[in-house]
PDB file of C-alpha atoms in Angstrom:
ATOM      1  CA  UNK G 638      91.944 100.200  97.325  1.00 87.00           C
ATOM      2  CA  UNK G 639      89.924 100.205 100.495  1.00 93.00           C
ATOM      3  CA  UNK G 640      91.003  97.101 102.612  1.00 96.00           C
ATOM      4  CA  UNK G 641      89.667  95.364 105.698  1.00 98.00           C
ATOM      5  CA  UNK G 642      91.044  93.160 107.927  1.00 98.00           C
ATOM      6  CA  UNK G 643      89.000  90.019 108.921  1.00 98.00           C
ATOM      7  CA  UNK G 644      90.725  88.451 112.130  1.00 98.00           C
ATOM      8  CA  UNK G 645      89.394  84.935 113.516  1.00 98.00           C
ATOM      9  CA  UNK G 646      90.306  83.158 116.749  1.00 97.00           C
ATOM     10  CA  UNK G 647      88.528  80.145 116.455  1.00 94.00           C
ATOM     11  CA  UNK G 648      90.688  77.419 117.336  1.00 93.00           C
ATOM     12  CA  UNK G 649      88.402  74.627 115.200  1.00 89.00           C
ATOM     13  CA  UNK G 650      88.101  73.296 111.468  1.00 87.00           C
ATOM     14  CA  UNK G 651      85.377  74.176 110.703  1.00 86.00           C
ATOM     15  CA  UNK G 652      85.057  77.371 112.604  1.00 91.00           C
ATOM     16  CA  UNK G 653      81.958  79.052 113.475  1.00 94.00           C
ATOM     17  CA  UNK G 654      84.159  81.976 114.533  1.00 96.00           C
ATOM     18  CA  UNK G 655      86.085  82.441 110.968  1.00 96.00           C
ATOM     19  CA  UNK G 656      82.006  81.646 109.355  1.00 96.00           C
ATOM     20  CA  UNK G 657      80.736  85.121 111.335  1.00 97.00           C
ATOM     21  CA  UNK G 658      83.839  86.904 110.700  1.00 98.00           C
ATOM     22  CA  UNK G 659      83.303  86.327 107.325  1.00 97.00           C
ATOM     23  CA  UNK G 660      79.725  87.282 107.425  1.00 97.00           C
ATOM     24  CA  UNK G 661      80.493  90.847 109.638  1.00 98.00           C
ATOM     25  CA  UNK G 662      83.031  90.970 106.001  1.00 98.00           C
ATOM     26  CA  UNK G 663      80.921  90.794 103.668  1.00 97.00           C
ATOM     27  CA  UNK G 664      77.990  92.934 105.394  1.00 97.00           C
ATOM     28  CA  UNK G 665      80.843  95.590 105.440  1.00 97.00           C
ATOM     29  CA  UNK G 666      81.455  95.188 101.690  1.00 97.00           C
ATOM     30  CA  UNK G 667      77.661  95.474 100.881  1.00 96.00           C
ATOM     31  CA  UNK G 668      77.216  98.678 102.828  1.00 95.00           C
ATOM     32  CA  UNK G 669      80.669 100.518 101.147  1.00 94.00           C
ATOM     33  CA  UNK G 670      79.200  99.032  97.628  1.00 90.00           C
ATOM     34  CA  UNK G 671      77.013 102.276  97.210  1.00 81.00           C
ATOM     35  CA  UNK G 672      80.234 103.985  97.322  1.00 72.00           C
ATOM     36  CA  UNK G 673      81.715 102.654  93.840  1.00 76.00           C
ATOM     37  CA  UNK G 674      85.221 102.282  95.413  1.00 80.00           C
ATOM     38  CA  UNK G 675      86.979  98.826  95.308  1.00 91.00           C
ATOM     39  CA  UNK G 676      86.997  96.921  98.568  1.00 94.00           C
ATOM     40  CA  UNK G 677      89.190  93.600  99.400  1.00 96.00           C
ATOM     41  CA  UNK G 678      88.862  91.716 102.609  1.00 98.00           C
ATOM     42  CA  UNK G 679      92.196  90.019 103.477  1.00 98.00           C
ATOM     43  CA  UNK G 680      92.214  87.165 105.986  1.00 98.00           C
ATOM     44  CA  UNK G 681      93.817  86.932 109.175  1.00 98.00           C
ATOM     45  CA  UNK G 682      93.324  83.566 110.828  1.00 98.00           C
ATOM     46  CA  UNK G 683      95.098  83.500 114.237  1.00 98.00           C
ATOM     47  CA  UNK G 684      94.944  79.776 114.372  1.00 97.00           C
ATOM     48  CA  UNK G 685      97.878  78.699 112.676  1.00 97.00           C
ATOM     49  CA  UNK G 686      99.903  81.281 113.945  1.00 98.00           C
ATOM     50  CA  UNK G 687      99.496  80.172 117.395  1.00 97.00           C
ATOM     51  CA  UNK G 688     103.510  79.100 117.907  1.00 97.00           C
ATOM     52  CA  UNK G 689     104.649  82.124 116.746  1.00 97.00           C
ATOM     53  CA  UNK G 690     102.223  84.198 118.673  1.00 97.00           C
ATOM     54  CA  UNK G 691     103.260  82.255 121.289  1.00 96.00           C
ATOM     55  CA  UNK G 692     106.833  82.946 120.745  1.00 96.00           C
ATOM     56  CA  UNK G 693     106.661  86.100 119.937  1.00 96.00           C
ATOM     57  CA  UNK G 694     104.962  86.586 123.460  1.00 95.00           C
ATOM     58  CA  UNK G 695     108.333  85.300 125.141  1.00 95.00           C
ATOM     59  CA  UNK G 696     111.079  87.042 122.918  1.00 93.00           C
ATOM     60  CA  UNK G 697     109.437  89.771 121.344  1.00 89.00           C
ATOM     61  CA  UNK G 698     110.438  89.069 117.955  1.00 93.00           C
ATOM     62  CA  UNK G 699     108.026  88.229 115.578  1.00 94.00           C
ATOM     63  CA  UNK G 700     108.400  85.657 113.036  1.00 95.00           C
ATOM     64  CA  UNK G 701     107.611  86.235 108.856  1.00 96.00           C
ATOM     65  CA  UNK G 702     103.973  85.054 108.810  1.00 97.00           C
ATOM     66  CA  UNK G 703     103.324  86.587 111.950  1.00 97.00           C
ATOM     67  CA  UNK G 704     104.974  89.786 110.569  1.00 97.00           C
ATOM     68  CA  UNK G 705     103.003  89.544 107.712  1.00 97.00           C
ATOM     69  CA  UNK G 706      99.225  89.185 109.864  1.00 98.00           C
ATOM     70  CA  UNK G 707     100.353  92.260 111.714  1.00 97.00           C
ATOM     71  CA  UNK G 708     100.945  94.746 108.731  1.00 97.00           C
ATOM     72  CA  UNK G 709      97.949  93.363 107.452  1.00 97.00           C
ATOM     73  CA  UNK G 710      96.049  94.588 110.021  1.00 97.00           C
ATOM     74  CA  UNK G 711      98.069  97.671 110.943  1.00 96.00           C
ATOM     75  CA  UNK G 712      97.852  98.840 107.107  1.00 96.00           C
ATOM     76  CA  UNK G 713      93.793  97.979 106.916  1.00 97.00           C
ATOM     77  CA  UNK G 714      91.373 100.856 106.727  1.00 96.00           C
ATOM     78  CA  UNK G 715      89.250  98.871 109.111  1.00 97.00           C
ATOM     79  CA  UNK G 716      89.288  95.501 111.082  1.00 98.00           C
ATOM     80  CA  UNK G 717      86.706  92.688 111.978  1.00 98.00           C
ATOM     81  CA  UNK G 718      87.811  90.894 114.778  1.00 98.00           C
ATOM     82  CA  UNK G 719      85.900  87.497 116.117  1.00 98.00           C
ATOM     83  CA  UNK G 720      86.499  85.338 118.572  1.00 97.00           C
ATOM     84  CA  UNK G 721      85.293  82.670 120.749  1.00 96.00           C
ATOM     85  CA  UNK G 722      84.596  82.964 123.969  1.00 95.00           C
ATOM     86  CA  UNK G 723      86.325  81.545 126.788  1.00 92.00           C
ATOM     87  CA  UNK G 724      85.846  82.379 130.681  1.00 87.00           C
ATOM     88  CA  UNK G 725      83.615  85.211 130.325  1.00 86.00           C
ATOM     89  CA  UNK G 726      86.163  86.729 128.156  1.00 92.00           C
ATOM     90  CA  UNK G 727      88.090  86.407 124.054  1.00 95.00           C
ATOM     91  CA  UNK G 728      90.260  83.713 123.849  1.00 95.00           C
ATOM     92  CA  UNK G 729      93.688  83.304 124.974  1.00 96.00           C
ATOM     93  CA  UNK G 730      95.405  83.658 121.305  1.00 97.00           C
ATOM     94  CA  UNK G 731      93.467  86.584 120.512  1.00 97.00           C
ATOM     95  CA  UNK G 732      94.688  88.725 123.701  1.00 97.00           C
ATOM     96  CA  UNK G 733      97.934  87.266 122.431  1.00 97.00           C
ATOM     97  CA  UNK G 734      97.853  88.487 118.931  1.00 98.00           C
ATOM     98  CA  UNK G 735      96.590  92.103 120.579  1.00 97.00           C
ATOM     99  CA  UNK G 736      99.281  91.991 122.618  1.00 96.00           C
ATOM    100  CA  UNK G 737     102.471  91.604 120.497  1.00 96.00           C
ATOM    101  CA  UNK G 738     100.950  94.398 118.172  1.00 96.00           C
ATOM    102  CA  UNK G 739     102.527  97.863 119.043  1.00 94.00           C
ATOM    103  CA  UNK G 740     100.383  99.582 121.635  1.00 91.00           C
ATOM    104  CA  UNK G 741      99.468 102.335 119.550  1.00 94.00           C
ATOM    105  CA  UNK G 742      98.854  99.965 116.275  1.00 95.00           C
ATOM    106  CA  UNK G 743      94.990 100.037 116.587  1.00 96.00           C
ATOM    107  CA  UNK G 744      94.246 104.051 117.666  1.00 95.00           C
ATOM    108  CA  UNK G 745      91.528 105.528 115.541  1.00 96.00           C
ATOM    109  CA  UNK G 746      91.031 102.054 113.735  1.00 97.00           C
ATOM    110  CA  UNK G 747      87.632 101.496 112.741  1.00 97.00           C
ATOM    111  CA  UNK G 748      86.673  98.216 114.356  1.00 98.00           C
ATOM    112  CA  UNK G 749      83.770  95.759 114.500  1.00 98.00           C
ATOM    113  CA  UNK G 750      83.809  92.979 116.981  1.00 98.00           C
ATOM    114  CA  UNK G 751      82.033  89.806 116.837  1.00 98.00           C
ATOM    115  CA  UNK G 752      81.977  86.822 119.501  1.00 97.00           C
ATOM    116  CA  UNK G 753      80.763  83.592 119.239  1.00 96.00           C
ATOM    117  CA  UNK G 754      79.992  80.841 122.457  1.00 92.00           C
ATOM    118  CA  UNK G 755      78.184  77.671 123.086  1.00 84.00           C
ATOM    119  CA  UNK G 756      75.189  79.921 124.221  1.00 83.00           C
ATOM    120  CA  UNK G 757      73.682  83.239 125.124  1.00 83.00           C
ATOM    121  CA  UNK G 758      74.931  83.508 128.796  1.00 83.00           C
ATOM    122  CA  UNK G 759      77.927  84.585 127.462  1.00 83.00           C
ATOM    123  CA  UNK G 760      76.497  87.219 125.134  1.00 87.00           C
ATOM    124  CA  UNK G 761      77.485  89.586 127.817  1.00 90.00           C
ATOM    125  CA  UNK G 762      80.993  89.231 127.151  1.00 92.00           C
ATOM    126  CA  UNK G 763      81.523  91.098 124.245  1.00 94.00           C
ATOM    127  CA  UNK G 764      80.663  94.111 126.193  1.00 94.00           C
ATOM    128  CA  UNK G 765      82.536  93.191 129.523  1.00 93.00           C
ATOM    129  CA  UNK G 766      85.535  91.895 128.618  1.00 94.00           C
ATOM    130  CA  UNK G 767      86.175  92.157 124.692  1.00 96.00           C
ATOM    131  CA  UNK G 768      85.147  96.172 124.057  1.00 96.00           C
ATOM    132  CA  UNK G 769      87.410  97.591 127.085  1.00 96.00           C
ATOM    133  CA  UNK G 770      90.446  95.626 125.584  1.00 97.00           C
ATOM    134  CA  UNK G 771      89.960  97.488 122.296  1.00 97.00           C
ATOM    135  CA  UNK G 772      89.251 100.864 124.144  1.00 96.00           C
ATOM    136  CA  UNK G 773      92.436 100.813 126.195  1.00 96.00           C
ATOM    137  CA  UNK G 774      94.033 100.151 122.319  1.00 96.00           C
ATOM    138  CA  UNK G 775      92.095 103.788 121.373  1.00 96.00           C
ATOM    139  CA  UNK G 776      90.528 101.514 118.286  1.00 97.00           C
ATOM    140  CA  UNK G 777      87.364 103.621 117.062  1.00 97.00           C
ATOM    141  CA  UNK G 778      85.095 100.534 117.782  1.00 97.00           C
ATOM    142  CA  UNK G 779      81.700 100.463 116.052  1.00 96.00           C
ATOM    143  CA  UNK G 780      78.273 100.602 118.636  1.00 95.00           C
ATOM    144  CA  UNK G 781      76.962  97.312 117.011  1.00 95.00           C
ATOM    145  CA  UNK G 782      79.048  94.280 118.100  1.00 96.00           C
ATOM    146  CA  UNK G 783      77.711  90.735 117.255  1.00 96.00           C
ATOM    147  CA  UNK G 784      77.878  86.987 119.636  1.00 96.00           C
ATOM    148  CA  UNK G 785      76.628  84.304 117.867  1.00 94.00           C
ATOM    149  CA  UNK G 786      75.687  81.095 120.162  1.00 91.00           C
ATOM    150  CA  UNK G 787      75.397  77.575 118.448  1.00 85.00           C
ATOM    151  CA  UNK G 788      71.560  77.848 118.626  1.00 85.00           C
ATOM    152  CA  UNK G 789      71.629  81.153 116.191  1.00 85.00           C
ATOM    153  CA  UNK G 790      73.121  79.079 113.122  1.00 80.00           C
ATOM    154  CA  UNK G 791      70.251  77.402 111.493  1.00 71.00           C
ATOM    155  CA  UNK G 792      67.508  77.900 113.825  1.00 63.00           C
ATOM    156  CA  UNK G 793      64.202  79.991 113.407  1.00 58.00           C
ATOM    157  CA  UNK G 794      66.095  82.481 114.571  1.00 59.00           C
ATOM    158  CA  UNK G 795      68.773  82.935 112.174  1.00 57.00           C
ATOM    159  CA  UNK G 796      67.467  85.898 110.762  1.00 71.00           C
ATOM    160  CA  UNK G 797      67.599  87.845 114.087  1.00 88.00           C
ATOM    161  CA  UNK G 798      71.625  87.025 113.188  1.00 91.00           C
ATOM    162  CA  UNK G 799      71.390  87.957 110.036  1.00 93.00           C
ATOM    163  CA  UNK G 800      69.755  91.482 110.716  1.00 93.00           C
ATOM    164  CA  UNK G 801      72.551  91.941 113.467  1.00 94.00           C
ATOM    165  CA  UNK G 802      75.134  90.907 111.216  1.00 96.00           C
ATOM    166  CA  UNK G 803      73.737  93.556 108.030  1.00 96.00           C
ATOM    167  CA  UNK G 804      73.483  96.244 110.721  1.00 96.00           C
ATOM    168  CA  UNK G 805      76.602  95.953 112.582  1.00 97.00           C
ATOM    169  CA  UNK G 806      78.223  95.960 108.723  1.00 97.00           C
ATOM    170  CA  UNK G 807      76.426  99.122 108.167  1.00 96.00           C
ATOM    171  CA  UNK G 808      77.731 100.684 111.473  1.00 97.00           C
ATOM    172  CA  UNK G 809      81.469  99.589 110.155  1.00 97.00           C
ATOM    173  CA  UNK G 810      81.089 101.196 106.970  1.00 96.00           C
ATOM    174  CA  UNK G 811      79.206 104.346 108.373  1.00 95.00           C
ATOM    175  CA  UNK G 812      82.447 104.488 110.531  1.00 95.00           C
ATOM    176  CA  UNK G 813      85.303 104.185 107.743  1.00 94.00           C
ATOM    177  CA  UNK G 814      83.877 106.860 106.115  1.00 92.00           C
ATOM    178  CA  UNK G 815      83.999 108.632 109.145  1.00 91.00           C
ATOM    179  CA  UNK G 816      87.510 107.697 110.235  1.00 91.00           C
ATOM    180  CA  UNK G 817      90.009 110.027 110.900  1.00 84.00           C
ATOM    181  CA  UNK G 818      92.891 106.790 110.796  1.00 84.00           C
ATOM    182  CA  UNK G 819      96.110 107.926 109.246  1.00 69.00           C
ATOM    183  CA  UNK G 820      97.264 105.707 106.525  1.00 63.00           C
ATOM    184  CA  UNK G 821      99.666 102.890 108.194  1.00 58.00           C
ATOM    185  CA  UNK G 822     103.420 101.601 106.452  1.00 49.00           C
ATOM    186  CA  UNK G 823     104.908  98.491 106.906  1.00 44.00           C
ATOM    187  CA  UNK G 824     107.659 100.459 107.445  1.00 46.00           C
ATOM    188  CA  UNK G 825     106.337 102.197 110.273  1.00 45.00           C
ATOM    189  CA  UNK G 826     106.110  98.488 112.162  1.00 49.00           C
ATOM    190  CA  UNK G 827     108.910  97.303 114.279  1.00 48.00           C
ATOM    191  CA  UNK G 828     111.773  96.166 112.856  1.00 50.00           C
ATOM    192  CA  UNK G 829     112.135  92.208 113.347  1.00 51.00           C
ATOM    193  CA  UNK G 830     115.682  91.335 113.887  1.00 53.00           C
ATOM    194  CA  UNK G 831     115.746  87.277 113.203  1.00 57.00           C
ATOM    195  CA  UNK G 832     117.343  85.472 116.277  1.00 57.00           C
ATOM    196  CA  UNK G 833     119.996  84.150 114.408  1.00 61.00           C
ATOM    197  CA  UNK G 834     121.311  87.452 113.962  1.00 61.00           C
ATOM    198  CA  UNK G 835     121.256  88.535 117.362  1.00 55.00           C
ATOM    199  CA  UNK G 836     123.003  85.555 118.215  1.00 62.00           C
ATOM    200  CA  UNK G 837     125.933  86.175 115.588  1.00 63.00           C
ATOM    201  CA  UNK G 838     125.866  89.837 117.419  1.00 58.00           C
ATOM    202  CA  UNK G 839     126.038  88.456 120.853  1.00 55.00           C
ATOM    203  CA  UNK G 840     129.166  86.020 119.765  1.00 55.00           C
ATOM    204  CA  UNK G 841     130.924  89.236 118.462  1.00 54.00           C
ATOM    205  CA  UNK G 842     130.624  91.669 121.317  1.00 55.00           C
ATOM    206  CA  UNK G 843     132.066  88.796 123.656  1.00 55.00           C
TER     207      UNK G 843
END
């Protein structure tokens, strides 16, 4: 079974953020349909997880459902990632979530990236200060990356967003096929050592 991870930052209900990362999802399923091979798209909305991102941030330990987002992305043949855009850059809980996964969790991952703002000025962003991040990580990120501002849903223009999102799908599936990513274990992530238990160790050594 071919999987792909679809990560969303947007911080709103409704979320125009988790609507394109859907979208880049299913673009990517079209393309790999000519292939015959089974593809699932499993969910990883940052949103609720923002505490324990959060928390894992300050002690390094990683809570279950956090646990459970991160091998779901770390065992994915591939990985849509979309968020919104704050301060010329992705937003806070996504550099989070990027930064409690092991360094090396994302090298040769296929990747397609997706941004969405209020409006075009900060197309530019995706390329300036969303790519890099996923370079330093060694992902394998695809050329086509999508923003969608608020005027692209609905307008005339829509299917100028549409085409980007089909082709950008077709560049992520072009690069699965393509990728030289090892297969990933859940037992190759950290192990998460629950705080109760390091207290209890703590109590004993004194």
């Amino acid at each position: 079974m071919t999987t792909i991870a679809v990560v969303s930052a947007g911080l709103s209900e409704p979320s125009s953020t988790r609507l394109l990362a859907d979208r880049l999802g299913a673009a990517t399923v079209d393309a790999l349909s000519t292939t015959g091979d089974p593809v699932e798209l499993r969910n990883v909305d940052l949103r609720p997880l923002a505490h324990e991102i959060t928390d894992a941030m300050l002690t390094r330990f990683a809570a279950p459902a956090l646990t459970t987002a991160m091998a779901t992305v770390v065992e994915a043949d591939a990985v849509v990632f979309v968020t919104p855009v704050f301060t010329a850059g992705m937003s806070g809980l996504a550099k989070s979530f990027l930064d409690v996964l092991d360094k090396d969790a994302l090298a040769d991952m296929p990747v397609l990236l997706g941004a969405t703002g209020g409006t075009a000025r900060h197309s530019l962003a995706l390329e300036h200060g969303i790519r890099p991040v996923f370079a330093y990580l060694r992902a394998a990120v695809v050329p086509t990356g999508v923003f969608a501002a608020t005027d692209d849903w609905g307008s005339d223009d829509a299917g100028t967003l549409d085409a980007r999102i089909r082709r950008a799908g077709t560049d992520l599936a072009w690069m699965m096929r393509a990728s030289r990513r090892q297969p990933q274990q859940a037992d190759a992530l950290p192990e998460v050592v629950d705080f109760a238990s390091l207290l209890g160790g703590m109590q004993r050594q004194q």
